[in-house]
PDB file of C-alpha atoms in Angstrom:
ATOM      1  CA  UNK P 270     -55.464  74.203  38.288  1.00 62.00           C
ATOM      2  CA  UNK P 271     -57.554  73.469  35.202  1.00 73.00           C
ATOM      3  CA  UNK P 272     -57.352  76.039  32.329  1.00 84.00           C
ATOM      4  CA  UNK P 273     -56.916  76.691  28.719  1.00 92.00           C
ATOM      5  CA  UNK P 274     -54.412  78.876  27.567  1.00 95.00           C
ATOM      6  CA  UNK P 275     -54.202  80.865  24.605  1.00 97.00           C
ATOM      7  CA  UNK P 276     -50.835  82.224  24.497  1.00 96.00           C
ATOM      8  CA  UNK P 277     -51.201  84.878  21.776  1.00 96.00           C
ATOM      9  CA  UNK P 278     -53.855  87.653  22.343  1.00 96.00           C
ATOM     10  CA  UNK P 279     -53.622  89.238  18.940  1.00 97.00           C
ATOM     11  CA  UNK P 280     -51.865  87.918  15.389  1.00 97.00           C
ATOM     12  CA  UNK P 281     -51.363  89.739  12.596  1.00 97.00           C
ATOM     13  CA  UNK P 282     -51.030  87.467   9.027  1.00 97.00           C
ATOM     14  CA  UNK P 283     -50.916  88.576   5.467  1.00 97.00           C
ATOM     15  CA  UNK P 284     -53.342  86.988   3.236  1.00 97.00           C
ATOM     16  CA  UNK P 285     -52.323  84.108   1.786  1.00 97.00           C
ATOM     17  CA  UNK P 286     -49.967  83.179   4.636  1.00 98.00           C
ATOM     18  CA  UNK P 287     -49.830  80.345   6.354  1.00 98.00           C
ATOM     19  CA  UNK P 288     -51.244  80.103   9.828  1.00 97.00           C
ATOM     20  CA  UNK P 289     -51.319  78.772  13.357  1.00 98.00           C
ATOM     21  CA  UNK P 290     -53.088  79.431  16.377  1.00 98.00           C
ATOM     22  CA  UNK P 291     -51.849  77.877  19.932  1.00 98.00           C
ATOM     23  CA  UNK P 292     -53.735  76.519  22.631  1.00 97.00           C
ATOM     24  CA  UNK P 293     -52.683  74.356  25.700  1.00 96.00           C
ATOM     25  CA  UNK P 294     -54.510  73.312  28.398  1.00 92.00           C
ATOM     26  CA  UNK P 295     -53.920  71.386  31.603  1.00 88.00           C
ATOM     27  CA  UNK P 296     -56.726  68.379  32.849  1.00 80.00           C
ATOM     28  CA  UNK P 297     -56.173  65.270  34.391  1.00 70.00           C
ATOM     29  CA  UNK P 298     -57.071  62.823  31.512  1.00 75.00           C
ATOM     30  CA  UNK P 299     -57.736  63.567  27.610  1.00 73.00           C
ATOM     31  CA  UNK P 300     -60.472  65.796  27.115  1.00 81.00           C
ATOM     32  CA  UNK P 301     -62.562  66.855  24.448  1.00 89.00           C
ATOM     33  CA  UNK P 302     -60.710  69.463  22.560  1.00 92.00           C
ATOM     34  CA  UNK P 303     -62.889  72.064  20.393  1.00 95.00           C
ATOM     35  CA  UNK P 304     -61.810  75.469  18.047  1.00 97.00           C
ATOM     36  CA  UNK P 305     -64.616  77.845  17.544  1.00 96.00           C
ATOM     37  CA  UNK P 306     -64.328  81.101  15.613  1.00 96.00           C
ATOM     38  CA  UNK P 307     -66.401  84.284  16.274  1.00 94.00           C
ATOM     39  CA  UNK P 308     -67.133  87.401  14.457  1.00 90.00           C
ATOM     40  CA  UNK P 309     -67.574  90.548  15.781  1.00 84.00           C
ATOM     41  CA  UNK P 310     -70.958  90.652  17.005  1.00 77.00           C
ATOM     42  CA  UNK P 311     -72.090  86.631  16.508  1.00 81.00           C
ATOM     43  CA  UNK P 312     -72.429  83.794  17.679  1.00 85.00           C
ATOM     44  CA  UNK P 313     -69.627  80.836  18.283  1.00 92.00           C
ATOM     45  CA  UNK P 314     -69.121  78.351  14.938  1.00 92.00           C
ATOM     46  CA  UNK P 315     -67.082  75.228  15.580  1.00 93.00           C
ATOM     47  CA  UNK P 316     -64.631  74.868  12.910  1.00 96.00           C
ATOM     48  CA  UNK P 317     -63.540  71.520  14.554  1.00 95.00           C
ATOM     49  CA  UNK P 318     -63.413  69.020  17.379  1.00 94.00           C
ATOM     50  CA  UNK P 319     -61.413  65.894  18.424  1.00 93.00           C
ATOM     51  CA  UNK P 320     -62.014  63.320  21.237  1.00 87.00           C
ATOM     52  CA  UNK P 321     -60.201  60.411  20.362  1.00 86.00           C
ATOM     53  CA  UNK P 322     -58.659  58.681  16.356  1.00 88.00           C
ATOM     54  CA  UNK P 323     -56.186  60.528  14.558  1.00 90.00           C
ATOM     55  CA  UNK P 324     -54.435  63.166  15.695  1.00 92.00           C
ATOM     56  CA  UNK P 325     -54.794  65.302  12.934  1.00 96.00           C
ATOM     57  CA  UNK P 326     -57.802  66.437  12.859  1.00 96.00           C
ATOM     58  CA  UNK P 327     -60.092  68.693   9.630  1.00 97.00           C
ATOM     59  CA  UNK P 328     -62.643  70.688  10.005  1.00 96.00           C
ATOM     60  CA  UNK P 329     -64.834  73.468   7.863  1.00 96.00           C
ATOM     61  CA  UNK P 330     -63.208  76.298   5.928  1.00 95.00           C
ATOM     62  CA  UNK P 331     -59.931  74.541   5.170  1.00 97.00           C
ATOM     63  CA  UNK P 332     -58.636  74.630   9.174  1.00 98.00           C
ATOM     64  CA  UNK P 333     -56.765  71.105  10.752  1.00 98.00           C
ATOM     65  CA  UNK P 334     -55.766  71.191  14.020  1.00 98.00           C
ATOM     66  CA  UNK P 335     -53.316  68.685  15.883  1.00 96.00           C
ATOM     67  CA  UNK P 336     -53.508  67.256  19.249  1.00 94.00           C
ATOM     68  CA  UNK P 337     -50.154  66.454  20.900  1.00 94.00           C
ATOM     69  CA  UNK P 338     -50.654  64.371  24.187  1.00 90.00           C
ATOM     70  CA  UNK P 339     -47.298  64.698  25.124  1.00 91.00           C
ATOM     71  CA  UNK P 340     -47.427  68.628  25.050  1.00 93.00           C
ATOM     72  CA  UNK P 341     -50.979  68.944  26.227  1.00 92.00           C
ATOM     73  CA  UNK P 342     -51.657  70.899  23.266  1.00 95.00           C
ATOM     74  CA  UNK P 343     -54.059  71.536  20.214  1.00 96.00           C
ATOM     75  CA  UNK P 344     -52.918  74.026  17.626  1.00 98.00           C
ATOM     76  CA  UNK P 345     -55.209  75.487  15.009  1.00 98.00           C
ATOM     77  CA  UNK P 346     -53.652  75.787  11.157  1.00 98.00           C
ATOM     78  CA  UNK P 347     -54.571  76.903   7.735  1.00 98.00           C
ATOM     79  CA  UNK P 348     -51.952  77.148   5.208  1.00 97.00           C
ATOM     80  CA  UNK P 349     -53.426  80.291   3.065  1.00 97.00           C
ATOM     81  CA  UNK P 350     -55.227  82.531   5.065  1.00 98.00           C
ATOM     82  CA  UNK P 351     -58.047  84.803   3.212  1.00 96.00           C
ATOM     83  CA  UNK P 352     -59.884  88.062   4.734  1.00 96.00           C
ATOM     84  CA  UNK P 353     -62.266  86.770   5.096  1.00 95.00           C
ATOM     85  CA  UNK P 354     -60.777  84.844   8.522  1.00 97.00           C
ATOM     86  CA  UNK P 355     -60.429  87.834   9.879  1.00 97.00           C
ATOM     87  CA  UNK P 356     -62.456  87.061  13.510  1.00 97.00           C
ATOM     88  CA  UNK P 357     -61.927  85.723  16.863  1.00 97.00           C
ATOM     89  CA  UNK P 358     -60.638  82.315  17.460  1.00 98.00           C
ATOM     90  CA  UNK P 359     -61.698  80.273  20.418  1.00 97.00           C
ATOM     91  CA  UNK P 360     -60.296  77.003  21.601  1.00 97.00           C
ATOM     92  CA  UNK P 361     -62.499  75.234  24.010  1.00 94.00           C
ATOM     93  CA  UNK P 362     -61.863  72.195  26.484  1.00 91.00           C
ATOM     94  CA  UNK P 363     -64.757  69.985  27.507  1.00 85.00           C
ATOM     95  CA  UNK P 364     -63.219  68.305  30.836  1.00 74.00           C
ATOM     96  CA  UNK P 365     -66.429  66.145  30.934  1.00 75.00           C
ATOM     97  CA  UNK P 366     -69.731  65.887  28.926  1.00 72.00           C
ATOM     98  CA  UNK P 367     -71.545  68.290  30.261  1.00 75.00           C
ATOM     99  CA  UNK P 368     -69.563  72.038  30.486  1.00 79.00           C
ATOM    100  CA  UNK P 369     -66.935  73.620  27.984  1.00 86.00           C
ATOM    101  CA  UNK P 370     -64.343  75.680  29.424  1.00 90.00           C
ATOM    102  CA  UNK P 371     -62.519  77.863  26.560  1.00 94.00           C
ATOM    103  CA  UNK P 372     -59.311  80.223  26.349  1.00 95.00           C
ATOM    104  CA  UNK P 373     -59.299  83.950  26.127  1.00 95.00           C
ATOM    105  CA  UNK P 374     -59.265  83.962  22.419  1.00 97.00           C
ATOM    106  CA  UNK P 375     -56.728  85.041  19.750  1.00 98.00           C
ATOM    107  CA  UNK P 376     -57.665  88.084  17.504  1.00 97.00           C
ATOM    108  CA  UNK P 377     -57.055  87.777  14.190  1.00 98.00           C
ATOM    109  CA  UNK P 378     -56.039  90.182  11.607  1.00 97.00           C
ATOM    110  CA  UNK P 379     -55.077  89.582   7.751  1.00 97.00           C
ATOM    111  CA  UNK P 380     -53.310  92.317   6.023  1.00 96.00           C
ATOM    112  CA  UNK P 381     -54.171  92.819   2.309  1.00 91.00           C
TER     113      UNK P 381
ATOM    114  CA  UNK V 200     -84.117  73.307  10.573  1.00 66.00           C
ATOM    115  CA  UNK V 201     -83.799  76.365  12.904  1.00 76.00           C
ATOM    116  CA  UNK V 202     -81.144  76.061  14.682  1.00 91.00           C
ATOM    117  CA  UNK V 203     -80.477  77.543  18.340  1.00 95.00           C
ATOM    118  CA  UNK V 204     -82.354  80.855  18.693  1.00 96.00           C
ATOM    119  CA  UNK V 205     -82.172  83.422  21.603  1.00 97.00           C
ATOM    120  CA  UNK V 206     -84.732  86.621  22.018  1.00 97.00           C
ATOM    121  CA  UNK V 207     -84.139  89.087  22.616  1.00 97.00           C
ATOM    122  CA  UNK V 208     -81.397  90.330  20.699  1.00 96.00           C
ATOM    123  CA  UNK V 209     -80.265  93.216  22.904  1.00 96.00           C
ATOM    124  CA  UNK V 210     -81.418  94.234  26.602  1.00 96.00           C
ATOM    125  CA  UNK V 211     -80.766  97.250  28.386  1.00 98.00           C
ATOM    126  CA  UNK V 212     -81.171  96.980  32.171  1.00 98.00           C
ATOM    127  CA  UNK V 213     -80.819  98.797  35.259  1.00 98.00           C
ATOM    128  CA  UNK V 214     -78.427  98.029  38.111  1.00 98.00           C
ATOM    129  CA  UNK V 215     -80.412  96.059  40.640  1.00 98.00           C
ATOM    130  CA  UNK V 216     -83.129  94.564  38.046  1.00 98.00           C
ATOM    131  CA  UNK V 217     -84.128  91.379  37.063  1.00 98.00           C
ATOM    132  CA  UNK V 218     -83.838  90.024  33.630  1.00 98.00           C
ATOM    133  CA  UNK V 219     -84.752  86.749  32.001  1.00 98.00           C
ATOM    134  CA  UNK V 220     -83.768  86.009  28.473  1.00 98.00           C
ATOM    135  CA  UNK V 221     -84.759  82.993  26.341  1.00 98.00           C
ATOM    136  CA  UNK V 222     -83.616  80.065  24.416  1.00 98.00           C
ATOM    137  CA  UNK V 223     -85.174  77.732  21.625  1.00 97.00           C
ATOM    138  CA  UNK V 224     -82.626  74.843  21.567  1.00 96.00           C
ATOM    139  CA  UNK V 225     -81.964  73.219  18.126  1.00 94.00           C
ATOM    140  CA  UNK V 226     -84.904  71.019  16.832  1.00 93.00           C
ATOM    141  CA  UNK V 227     -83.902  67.445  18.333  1.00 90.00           C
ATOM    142  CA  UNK V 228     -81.917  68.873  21.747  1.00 93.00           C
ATOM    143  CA  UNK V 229     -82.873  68.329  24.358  1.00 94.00           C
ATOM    144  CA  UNK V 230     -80.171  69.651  26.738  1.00 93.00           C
ATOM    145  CA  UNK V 231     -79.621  73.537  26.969  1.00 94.00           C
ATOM    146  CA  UNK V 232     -76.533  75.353  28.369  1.00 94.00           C
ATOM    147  CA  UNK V 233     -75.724  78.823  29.128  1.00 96.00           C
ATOM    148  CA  UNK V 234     -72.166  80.993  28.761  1.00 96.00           C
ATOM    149  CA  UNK V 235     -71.637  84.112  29.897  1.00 97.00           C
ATOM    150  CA  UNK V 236     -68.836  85.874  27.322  1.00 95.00           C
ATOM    151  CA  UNK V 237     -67.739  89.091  28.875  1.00 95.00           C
ATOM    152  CA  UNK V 238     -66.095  91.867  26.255  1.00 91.00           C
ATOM    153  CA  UNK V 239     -62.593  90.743  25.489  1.00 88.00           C
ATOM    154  CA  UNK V 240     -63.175  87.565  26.987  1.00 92.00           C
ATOM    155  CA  UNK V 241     -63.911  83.944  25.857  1.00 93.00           C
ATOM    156  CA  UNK V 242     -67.118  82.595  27.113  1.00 94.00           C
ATOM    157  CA  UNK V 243     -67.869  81.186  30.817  1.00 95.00           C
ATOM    158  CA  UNK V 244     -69.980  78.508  31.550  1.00 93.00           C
ATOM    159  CA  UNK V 245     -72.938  79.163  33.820  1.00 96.00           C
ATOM    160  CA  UNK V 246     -75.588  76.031  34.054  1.00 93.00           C
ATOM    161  CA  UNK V 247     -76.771  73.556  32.048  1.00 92.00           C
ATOM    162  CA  UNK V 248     -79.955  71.697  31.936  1.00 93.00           C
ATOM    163  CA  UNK V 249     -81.445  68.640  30.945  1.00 91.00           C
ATOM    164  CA  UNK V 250     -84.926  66.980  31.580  1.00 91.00           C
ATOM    165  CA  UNK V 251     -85.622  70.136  32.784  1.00 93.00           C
ATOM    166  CA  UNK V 252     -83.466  70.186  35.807  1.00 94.00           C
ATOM    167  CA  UNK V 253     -80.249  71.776  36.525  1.00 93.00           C
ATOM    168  CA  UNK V 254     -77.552  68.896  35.755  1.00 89.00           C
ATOM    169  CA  UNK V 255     -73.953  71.440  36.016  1.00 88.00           C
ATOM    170  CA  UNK V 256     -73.218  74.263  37.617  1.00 92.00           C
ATOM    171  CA  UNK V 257     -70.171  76.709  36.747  1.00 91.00           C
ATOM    172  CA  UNK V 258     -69.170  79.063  39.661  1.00 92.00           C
ATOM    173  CA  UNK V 259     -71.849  81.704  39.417  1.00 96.00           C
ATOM    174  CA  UNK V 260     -73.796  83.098  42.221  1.00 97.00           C
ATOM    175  CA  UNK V 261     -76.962  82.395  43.024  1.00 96.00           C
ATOM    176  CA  UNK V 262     -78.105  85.450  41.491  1.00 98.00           C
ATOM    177  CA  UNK V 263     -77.740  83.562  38.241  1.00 98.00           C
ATOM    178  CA  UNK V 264     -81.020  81.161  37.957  1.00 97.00           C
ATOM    179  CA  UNK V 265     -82.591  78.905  35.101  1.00 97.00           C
ATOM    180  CA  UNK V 266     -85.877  76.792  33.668  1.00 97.00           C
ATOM    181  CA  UNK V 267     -85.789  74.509  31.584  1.00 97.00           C
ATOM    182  CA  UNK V 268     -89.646  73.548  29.631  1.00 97.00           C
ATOM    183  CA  UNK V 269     -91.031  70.759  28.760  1.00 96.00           C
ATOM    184  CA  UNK V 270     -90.475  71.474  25.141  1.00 95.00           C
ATOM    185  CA  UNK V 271     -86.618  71.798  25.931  1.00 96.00           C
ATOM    186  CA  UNK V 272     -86.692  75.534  25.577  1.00 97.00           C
ATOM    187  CA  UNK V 273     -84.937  77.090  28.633  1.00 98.00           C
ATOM    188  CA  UNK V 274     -84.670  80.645  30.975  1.00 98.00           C
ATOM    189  CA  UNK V 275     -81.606  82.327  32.457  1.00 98.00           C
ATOM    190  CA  UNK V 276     -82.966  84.932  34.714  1.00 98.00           C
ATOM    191  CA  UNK V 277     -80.156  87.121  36.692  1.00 98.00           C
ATOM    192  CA  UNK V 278     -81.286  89.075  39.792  1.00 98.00           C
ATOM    193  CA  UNK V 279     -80.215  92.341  41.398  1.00 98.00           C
ATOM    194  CA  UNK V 280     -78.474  93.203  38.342  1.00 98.00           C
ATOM    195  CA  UNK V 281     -74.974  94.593  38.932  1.00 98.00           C
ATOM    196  CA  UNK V 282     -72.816  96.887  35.726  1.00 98.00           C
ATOM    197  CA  UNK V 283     -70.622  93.515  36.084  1.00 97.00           C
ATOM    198  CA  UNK V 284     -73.152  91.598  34.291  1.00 98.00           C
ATOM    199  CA  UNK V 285     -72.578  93.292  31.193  1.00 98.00           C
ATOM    200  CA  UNK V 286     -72.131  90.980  28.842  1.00 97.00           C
ATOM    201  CA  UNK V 287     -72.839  88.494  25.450  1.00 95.00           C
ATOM    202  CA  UNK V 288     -75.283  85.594  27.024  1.00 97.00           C
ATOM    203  CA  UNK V 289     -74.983  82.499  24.417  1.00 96.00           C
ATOM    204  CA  UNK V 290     -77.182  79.339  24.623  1.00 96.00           C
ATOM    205  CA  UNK V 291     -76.100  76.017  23.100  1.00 94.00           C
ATOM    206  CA  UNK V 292     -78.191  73.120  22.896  1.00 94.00           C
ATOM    207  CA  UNK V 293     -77.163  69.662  22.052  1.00 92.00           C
ATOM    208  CA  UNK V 294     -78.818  65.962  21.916  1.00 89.00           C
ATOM    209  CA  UNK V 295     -78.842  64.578  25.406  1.00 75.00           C
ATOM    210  CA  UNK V 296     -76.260  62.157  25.699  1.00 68.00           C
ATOM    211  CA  UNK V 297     -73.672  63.690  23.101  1.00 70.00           C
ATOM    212  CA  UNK V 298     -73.234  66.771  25.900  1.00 77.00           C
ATOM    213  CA  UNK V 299     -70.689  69.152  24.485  1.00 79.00           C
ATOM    214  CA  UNK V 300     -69.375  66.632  21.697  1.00 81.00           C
ATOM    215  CA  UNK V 301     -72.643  67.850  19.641  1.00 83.00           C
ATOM    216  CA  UNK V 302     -72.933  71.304  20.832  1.00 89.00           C
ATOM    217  CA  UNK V 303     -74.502  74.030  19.000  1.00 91.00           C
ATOM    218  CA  UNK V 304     -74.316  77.862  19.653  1.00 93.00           C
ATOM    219  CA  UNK V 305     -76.972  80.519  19.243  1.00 94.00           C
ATOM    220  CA  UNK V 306     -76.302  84.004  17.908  1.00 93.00           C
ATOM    221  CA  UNK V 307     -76.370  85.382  21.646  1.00 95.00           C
ATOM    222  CA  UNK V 308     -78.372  88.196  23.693  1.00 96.00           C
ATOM    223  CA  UNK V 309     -75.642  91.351  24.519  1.00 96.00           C
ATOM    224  CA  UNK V 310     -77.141  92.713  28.307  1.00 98.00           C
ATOM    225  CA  UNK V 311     -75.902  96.236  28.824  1.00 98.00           C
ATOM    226  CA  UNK V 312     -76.733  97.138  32.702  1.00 98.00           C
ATOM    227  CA  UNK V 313     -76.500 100.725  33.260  1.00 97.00           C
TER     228      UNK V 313
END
């Protein structure tokens, strides 16, 4: 079945430690791969998206992410967290053009 | 440049209601979808529309309707409202033929059906 896993429901960092969020997800072909972030309360902000090109991809407030084919995956890093990064993390599949299907999220918290 | 904007900002509904809440896609969209994000959970897709016609459907009931304008803007109405519904409704718009590649978000209307 299609999906989009997000293996780790809640993550606990201190600041200024590195980072990295998982996601894997299971479609036919290479799809469009997205990470949104949420705060309590607001709307979804992509922080980055890939579709084809280098792997490795950047995206706003210092996050990269990395898509491995060969594990179906596309992990979310930062290597110094701050507090203020403190949210909800999303990552979000887009099998075709026209609908997104995204993971259960990963809570973040960053100890002082 | 507004970007995607939703009214209204909260709702408070009865079981068995109707509701219809609104979306103002980004200036330059011209395709609207809708998510449902229920607490705890990451968002579902429920429709999405372009020249105002429904072009993808998620698996929603048919409770679960929408318009799209002629100036883009779009409608989700929900009928015979049930406490499941409960829940963050976010619009995205994005230019036609980009789809989800150029997505953007609005802040979201939370529905609380009592």
């Amino acid at each position: 079945a299609q999906s989009v896993t997000q293996p780790d429901i809640h993550i606990t960092v201190s600041e200024g430690a590195s980072l990295e969020l998982r996601c894997n997800y299971s479609y036919g072909a290479t799809p469009y791969l997205f990470w949104y972030v949420q705060s309590p309360g607001q709307g979804l902000q992509l922080l980055l998206k890939y579709f084809s090109g280098d792997t490795l991809v950047q995206g706003i407030k210092g996050f990269e992410a990395e898509f491995k084919r060969s594990q179906s995956s596309f992990n979310l890093r930062k290597p110094s967290v701050h507090w203020s990064d403190a949210a909800e993390y999303f990552c979000a599949v887009g099998p075709n053009n026209n609908d997104m299907r995204f993971g259960a999220g990963t809570r973040l918290t960053v100890k002082p | 440049d507004a970007g995607v904007t939703q009214s209204p900002t909260h709702l408070i509904k009865t079981r068995g209601q109707q509701v219809t809440l609104r979306c103002s896609p980004k200036s330059g969209h011209d395709t609207v979808s809708w998510y449902q994000q229920a607490l705890g959970q990451g968002p579902q897709f429920i429709f999405q529309y372009y020249e105002e016609e429904e072009r993808q459907r998620g698996n929603f009931p048919d409770r679960f309707s929408g318009h799209q304008f002629p100036n883009y803007s779009s409608e989700l109405n929900v009928n015979a409202l049930l406490l499941g519904d409960s829940a963050l409704y976010l619009c995205a718009s994005s230019p036609g033929l980009a789809g989800v590649y150029e997505q953007y978000f609005g802040p979201g209307t939370r529905l609380t059906v009592t």
